[in-house]
Amino acid sequence: QVQLVESGGGLVQAGESLRLSCAASGGTFSSSTIAWFSQAPGKDREFVAALRRRSGITYYAESVKGRFTTSGDNAKSTVYLQMNSLKPEDTAVYYCAAAPVTLYGRDAYEAPKYNYWGQGTQVTVSS
């Protein structure tokens, strides 16, 4: 049974940084794609970033380009989301998601392409 556990959320002020972690267990996923999605109250879940683990290729939503970076530590089966220059509009629950295959192009942005999801971690940015 694949499990994803996020951590690292919290309350910060605008302009500050947070690093989220997503620890994966129960699968080898050497060719997987790991993504981050966010969901603010009353809004749909939105794509934030994705990492193709074998190649290291990354994808980002336009709203976070230049501020967020996703990376992985295969030895620890952990993926990170470094969030810099946080804004109040980044406030949301952040979920990591895993697909056991490599996703290409627009597929990496699509929530239904991901089979496994974590429980989410709250990020709150005050102004």
Coordinates of N, CA and C in Angstrom, one line a residue:
Q1 N 0.8 -1.2 0.0 CA 0.0 0.0 0.0 C 0.9 1.2 0.0
V2 N 0.7 2.1 -1.0 CA 1.5 3.3 -1.1 C 1.0 4.3 -0.2
Q3 N 1.9 4.9 0.5 CA 1.5 6.0 1.4 C 2.3 7.3 1.2
L4 N 1.7 8.4 1.2 CA 2.4 9.7 1.1 C 2.1 10.5 2.3
V5 N 3.1 11.0 2.9 CA 2.9 11.8 4.1 C 3.6 13.2 3.9
E6 N 2.8 14.2 4.0 CA 3.3 15.6 3.8 C 3.6 16.2 5.2
S7 N 4.6 17.1 5.3 CA 4.9 17.8 6.5 C 5.5 19.1 6.1
G8 N 5.6 20.0 7.1 CA 6.3 21.3 6.9 C 5.4 22.5 6.7
G9 N 4.1 22.3 6.7 CA 3.2 23.4 6.7 C 3.2 24.2 7.9
G10 N 2.6 25.4 7.9 CA 2.6 26.3 9.0 C 2.0 27.6 8.7
L11 N 2.2 28.5 9.7 CA 1.8 29.9 9.5 C 3.0 30.8 9.4
V12 N 3.1 31.6 8.3 CA 4.2 32.5 8.1 C 3.6 33.8 7.6
Q13 N 4.5 34.8 7.6 CA 4.1 36.1 7.1 C 4.5 36.2 5.6
A14 N 3.9 37.1 5.0 CA 4.1 37.4 3.5 C 5.6 37.7 3.4
G15 N 6.2 37.0 2.3 CA 7.6 37.2 2.0 C 8.5 36.2 2.6
E16 N 8.0 35.4 3.6 CA 8.8 34.4 4.2 C 8.8 33.1 3.4
S17 N 9.5 32.1 3.9 CA 9.6 30.8 3.2 C 9.2 29.6 4.0
L18 N 8.8 28.6 3.4 CA 8.5 27.3 4.0 C 9.0 26.2 3.0
R19 N 9.4 25.0 3.6 CA 9.7 23.9 2.8 C 8.8 22.7 3.2
L20 N 8.0 22.3 2.3 CA 7.2 21.1 2.5 C 7.9 19.8 2.1
S21 N 7.6 18.7 2.8 CA 8.2 17.4 2.5 C 7.1 16.4 2.2
C22 N 7.4 15.5 1.3 CA 6.4 14.4 1.0 C 7.2 13.1 1.0
A23 N 7.0 12.4 2.1 CA 7.7 11.1 2.2 C 6.8 10.0 1.7
A24 N 7.4 9.2 0.8 CA 6.7 8.1 0.1 C 7.1 6.7 0.7
S25 N 6.2 5.8 0.8 CA 6.5 4.5 1.3 C 5.6 3.5 0.6
G26 N 6.0 2.2 0.5 CA 5.1 1.2 0.0 C 5.2 1.0 -1.5
G27 N 6.2 1.7 -2.2 CA 6.3 1.6 -3.6 C 7.7 2.0 -4.0
T28 N 8.2 1.5 -5.2 CA 9.5 1.8 -5.6 C 9.5 3.0 -6.6
F29 N 8.6 3.2 -7.3 CA 8.3 4.4 -8.1 C 9.5 5.1 -8.7
S30 N 10.5 4.3 -9.3 CA 11.7 4.9 -9.8 C 11.4 5.7 -11.1
S31 N 10.3 5.3 -11.7 CA 9.9 6.1 -12.9 C 8.7 7.0 -12.7
S32 N 8.5 7.3 -11.4 CA 7.2 8.0 -11.1 C 7.3 9.5 -11.3
T33 N 6.1 10.1 -11.2 CA 6.0 11.6 -11.2 C 5.3 11.9 -9.9
I34 N 5.9 12.9 -9.2 CA 5.4 13.4 -7.9 C 5.0 14.8 -8.1
A35 N 3.8 15.2 -7.7 CA 3.3 16.5 -7.9 C 2.8 17.1 -6.6
W36 N 2.7 18.4 -6.6 CA 2.1 19.2 -5.5 C 0.8 19.9 -6.1
F37 N -0.3 19.8 -5.3 CA -1.5 20.5 -5.6 C -1.9 21.3 -4.4
S38 N -2.6 22.4 -4.6 CA -3.1 23.2 -3.5 C -4.6 23.3 -3.6
Q39 N -5.2 23.5 -2.5 CA -6.7 23.7 -2.4 C -7.0 24.7 -1.4
A40 N -7.5 25.9 -1.8 CA -7.9 26.9 -0.9 C -9.4 26.8 -0.6
P41 N -9.9 27.3 0.6 CA -11.3 27.1 0.9 C -12.2 27.6 -0.2
G42 N -13.1 26.8 -0.6 CA -14.1 27.2 -1.6 C -13.6 27.1 -3.0
K43 N -12.4 26.6 -3.2 CA -11.8 26.6 -4.5 C -11.5 25.1 -4.9
D44 N -11.3 24.9 -6.2 CA -10.9 23.6 -6.7 C -9.5 23.4 -6.4
R45 N -9.1 22.1 -6.4 CA -7.7 21.8 -6.3 C -6.9 22.2 -7.5
E46 N -5.8 22.8 -7.3 CA -5.0 23.4 -8.4 C -3.6 22.8 -8.4
F47 N -3.1 22.6 -9.6 CA -1.7 22.2 -9.8 C -0.7 23.2 -9.3
V48 N 0.3 22.8 -8.6 CA 1.4 23.7 -8.2 C 2.7 23.4 -8.9
A49 N 3.2 22.1 -8.8 CA 4.5 21.8 -9.3 C 4.5 20.3 -9.5
A50 N 5.4 19.8 -10.3 CA 5.6 18.3 -10.5 C 7.0 18.0 -10.8
L51 N 7.5 16.8 -10.4 CA 8.8 16.4 -10.6 C 8.8 15.0 -11.2
R52 N 9.5 14.9 -12.4 CA 9.7 13.5 -13.0 C 10.9 13.0 -12.3
R53 N 10.8 11.9 -11.5 CA 11.9 11.5 -10.7 C 13.1 11.0 -11.4
R54 N 12.9 10.3 -12.5 CA 14.0 9.7 -13.2 C 14.9 10.8 -13.9
S55 N 14.2 11.7 -14.6 CA 14.9 12.7 -15.3 C 15.2 14.0 -14.5
G56 N 14.4 14.2 -13.5 CA 14.5 15.5 -12.7 C 13.8 16.6 -13.4
I57 N 13.1 16.4 -14.5 CA 12.4 17.5 -15.1 C 11.2 17.9 -14.2
T58 N 11.1 19.3 -14.2 CA 10.0 19.8 -13.3 C 9.0 20.7 -14.1
Y59 N 7.9 20.8 -13.6 CA 6.8 21.6 -14.2 C 6.3 22.5 -13.0
Y60 N 5.9 23.7 -13.4 CA 5.4 24.7 -12.4 C 4.1 25.4 -12.9
A61 N 3.2 25.7 -12.0 CA 2.1 26.6 -12.4 C 2.7 28.0 -12.6
E62 N 2.1 28.8 -13.4 CA 2.6 30.2 -13.7 C 2.7 31.0 -12.4
S63 N 1.7 30.8 -11.6 CA 1.6 31.6 -10.4 C 2.8 31.4 -9.4
V64 N 3.5 30.3 -9.5 CA 4.6 30.0 -8.6 C 6.0 30.0 -9.2
K65 N 6.0 30.1 -10.5 CA 7.3 30.1 -11.2 C 8.2 31.2 -10.6
G66 N 9.5 30.8 -10.4 CA 10.4 31.8 -9.8 C 10.4 31.9 -8.3
R67 N 9.3 31.3 -7.7 CA 9.2 31.4 -6.2 C 9.3 30.0 -5.6
F68 N 8.7 29.0 -6.2 CA 8.7 27.6 -5.7 C 9.6 26.7 -6.5
T69 N 10.2 25.8 -5.8 CA 11.1 24.8 -6.4 C 10.8 23.4 -5.8
T70 N 10.6 22.4 -6.7 CA 10.4 21.1 -6.2 C 11.6 20.3 -6.6
S71 N 12.0 19.4 -5.6 CA 13.2 18.5 -5.8 C 13.0 17.2 -5.1
G72 N 13.9 16.3 -5.4 CA 13.7 15.0 -4.7 C 15.0 14.4 -4.2
D73 N 14.8 13.6 -3.2 CA 15.9 12.8 -2.6 C 15.5 11.4 -2.7
N74 N 16.0 10.7 -3.8 CA 15.6 9.3 -4.0 C 16.0 8.4 -2.9
A75 N 17.2 8.6 -2.3 CA 17.6 7.8 -1.2 C 16.6 7.8 0.0
K76 N 16.0 8.9 0.2 CA 15.0 9.1 1.3 C 13.6 8.9 0.8
S77 N 13.4 8.7 -0.5 CA 12.0 8.6 -1.1 C 11.2 9.8 -0.7
T78 N 11.8 10.9 -0.7 CA 11.2 12.2 -0.3 C 11.3 13.2 -1.4
V79 N 10.2 13.9 -1.5 CA 10.2 15.1 -2.5 C 9.9 16.3 -1.7
Y80 N 10.5 17.4 -2.1 CA 10.3 18.7 -1.4 C 9.7 19.7 -2.2
L81 N 9.0 20.7 -1.6 CA 8.6 21.9 -2.2 C 9.1 23.1 -1.4
Q82 N 10.1 23.7 -2.0 CA 10.6 24.9 -1.4 C 9.8 26.1 -1.8
M83 N 9.2 26.8 -0.9 CA 8.3 27.9 -1.2 C 8.9 29.2 -0.6
N84 N 9.3 30.1 -1.5 CA 9.9 31.4 -1.2 C 9.0 32.5 -1.5
S85 N 9.2 33.6 -0.9 CA 8.4 34.8 -1.2 C 6.9 34.6 -1.2
L86 N 6.5 33.9 -0.1 CA 5.1 33.5 0.0 C 4.2 34.7 0.0
K87 N 3.0 34.5 -0.5 CA 2.0 35.6 -0.6 C 0.7 35.1 0.1
P88 N -0.1 36.0 0.6 CA -1.4 35.5 1.2 C -2.2 34.6 0.3
E89 N -2.1 34.9 -1.0 CA -2.9 34.0 -1.9 C -2.4 32.6 -2.1
D90 N -1.2 32.3 -1.5 CA -0.7 31.0 -1.5 C -1.3 30.1 -0.3
T91 N -2.1 30.8 0.5 CA -2.7 30.1 1.6 C -3.7 29.0 1.1
A92 N -3.4 27.8 1.5 CA -4.2 26.6 1.1 C -3.7 25.4 1.8
V93 N -4.4 24.3 1.6 CA -3.9 23.0 2.0 C -3.1 22.4 0.8
Y94 N -1.9 22.0 1.0 CA -1.0 21.5 0.0 C -1.0 20.0 0.1
Y95 N -1.2 19.3 -1.1 CA -1.2 17.9 -1.2 C -0.1 17.4 -2.1
C96 N 0.6 16.3 -1.7 CA 1.5 15.7 -2.7 C 0.7 14.5 -3.3
A97 N 1.1 14.2 -4.5 CA 0.4 13.1 -5.3 C 1.4 12.4 -6.1
A98 N 1.2 11.1 -6.3 CA 2.2 10.3 -7.0 C 1.5 9.5 -8.1
A99 N 2.2 9.5 -9.3 CA 1.8 8.6 -10.4 C 2.9 7.6 -10.6
P100 N 2.6 6.3 -10.7 CA 3.7 5.3 -10.8 C 4.3 5.2 -12.2
V101 N 4.0 6.2 -13.0 CA 4.6 6.3 -14.3 C 5.1 7.7 -14.6
T102 N 5.9 7.8 -15.6 CA 6.3 9.2 -16.0 C 5.2 9.8 -16.8
L103 N 4.9 11.0 -16.3 CA 3.9 11.8 -17.0 C 4.6 12.9 -17.8
Y104 N 4.1 13.1 -19.1 CA 4.7 14.0 -20.0 C 3.8 15.2 -20.2
G105 N 4.4 16.4 -20.4 CA 3.6 17.6 -20.8 C 2.4 17.9 -19.9
R106 N 1.3 18.1 -20.6 CA 0.1 18.5 -19.9 C -0.4 17.5 -18.9
D107 N -0.1 16.2 -19.2 CA -0.6 15.2 -18.2 C -0.1 15.4 -16.8
A108 N 1.1 16.0 -16.7 CA 1.7 16.2 -15.4 C 0.9 17.2 -14.6
Y109 N 0.1 18.0 -15.2 CA -0.7 19.0 -14.6 C -2.1 18.6 -14.1
E110 N -2.4 17.4 -14.5 CA -3.8 16.9 -14.3 C -4.0 16.0 -13.1
A111 N -4.8 16.4 -12.1 CA -5.0 15.7 -10.9 C -5.4 14.2 -11.1
P112 N -6.3 14.0 -12.1 CA -6.8 12.6 -12.3 C -5.7 11.6 -12.7
K113 N -4.5 12.1 -13.2 CA -3.5 11.3 -13.6 C -2.7 10.7 -12.4
Y114 N -2.9 11.2 -11.2 CA -2.2 10.8 -10.1 C -3.0 9.8 -9.3
N115 N -2.4 8.6 -8.9 CA -3.1 7.5 -8.3 C -3.2 7.6 -6.8
Y116 N -2.1 8.3 -6.2 CA -2.0 8.3 -4.7 C -1.8 9.7 -4.2
W117 N -2.5 9.9 -3.1 CA -2.5 11.3 -2.5 C -2.2 11.2 -1.0
G118 N -1.5 12.3 -0.6 CA -1.3 12.4 0.9 C -2.5 13.1 1.5
Q119 N -2.4 13.3 2.8 CA -3.5 13.8 3.6 C -3.5 15.4 3.6
G120 N -2.4 16.0 3.1 CA -2.4 17.4 3.0 C -1.8 18.1 4.2
T121 N -1.2 19.3 4.0 CA -0.6 20.1 5.1 C -1.0 21.5 4.8
Q122 N -1.4 22.2 5.9 CA -1.9 23.5 5.8 C -0.8 24.5 5.7
V123 N -0.9 25.4 4.8 CA 0.0 26.6 4.7 C -0.8 27.9 4.8
T124 N -0.5 28.7 5.7 CA -1.2 29.9 5.9 C -0.2 31.1 5.9
V125 N -0.5 32.1 5.0 CA 0.4 33.2 4.8 C -0.4 34.5 5.2
S126 N 0.1 35.1 6.2 CA -0.6 36.3 6.7 C 0.0 37.6 6.0
S127 N -0.8 38.6 5.9 CA -0.3 39.8 5.2 C 0.3 40.8 6.2

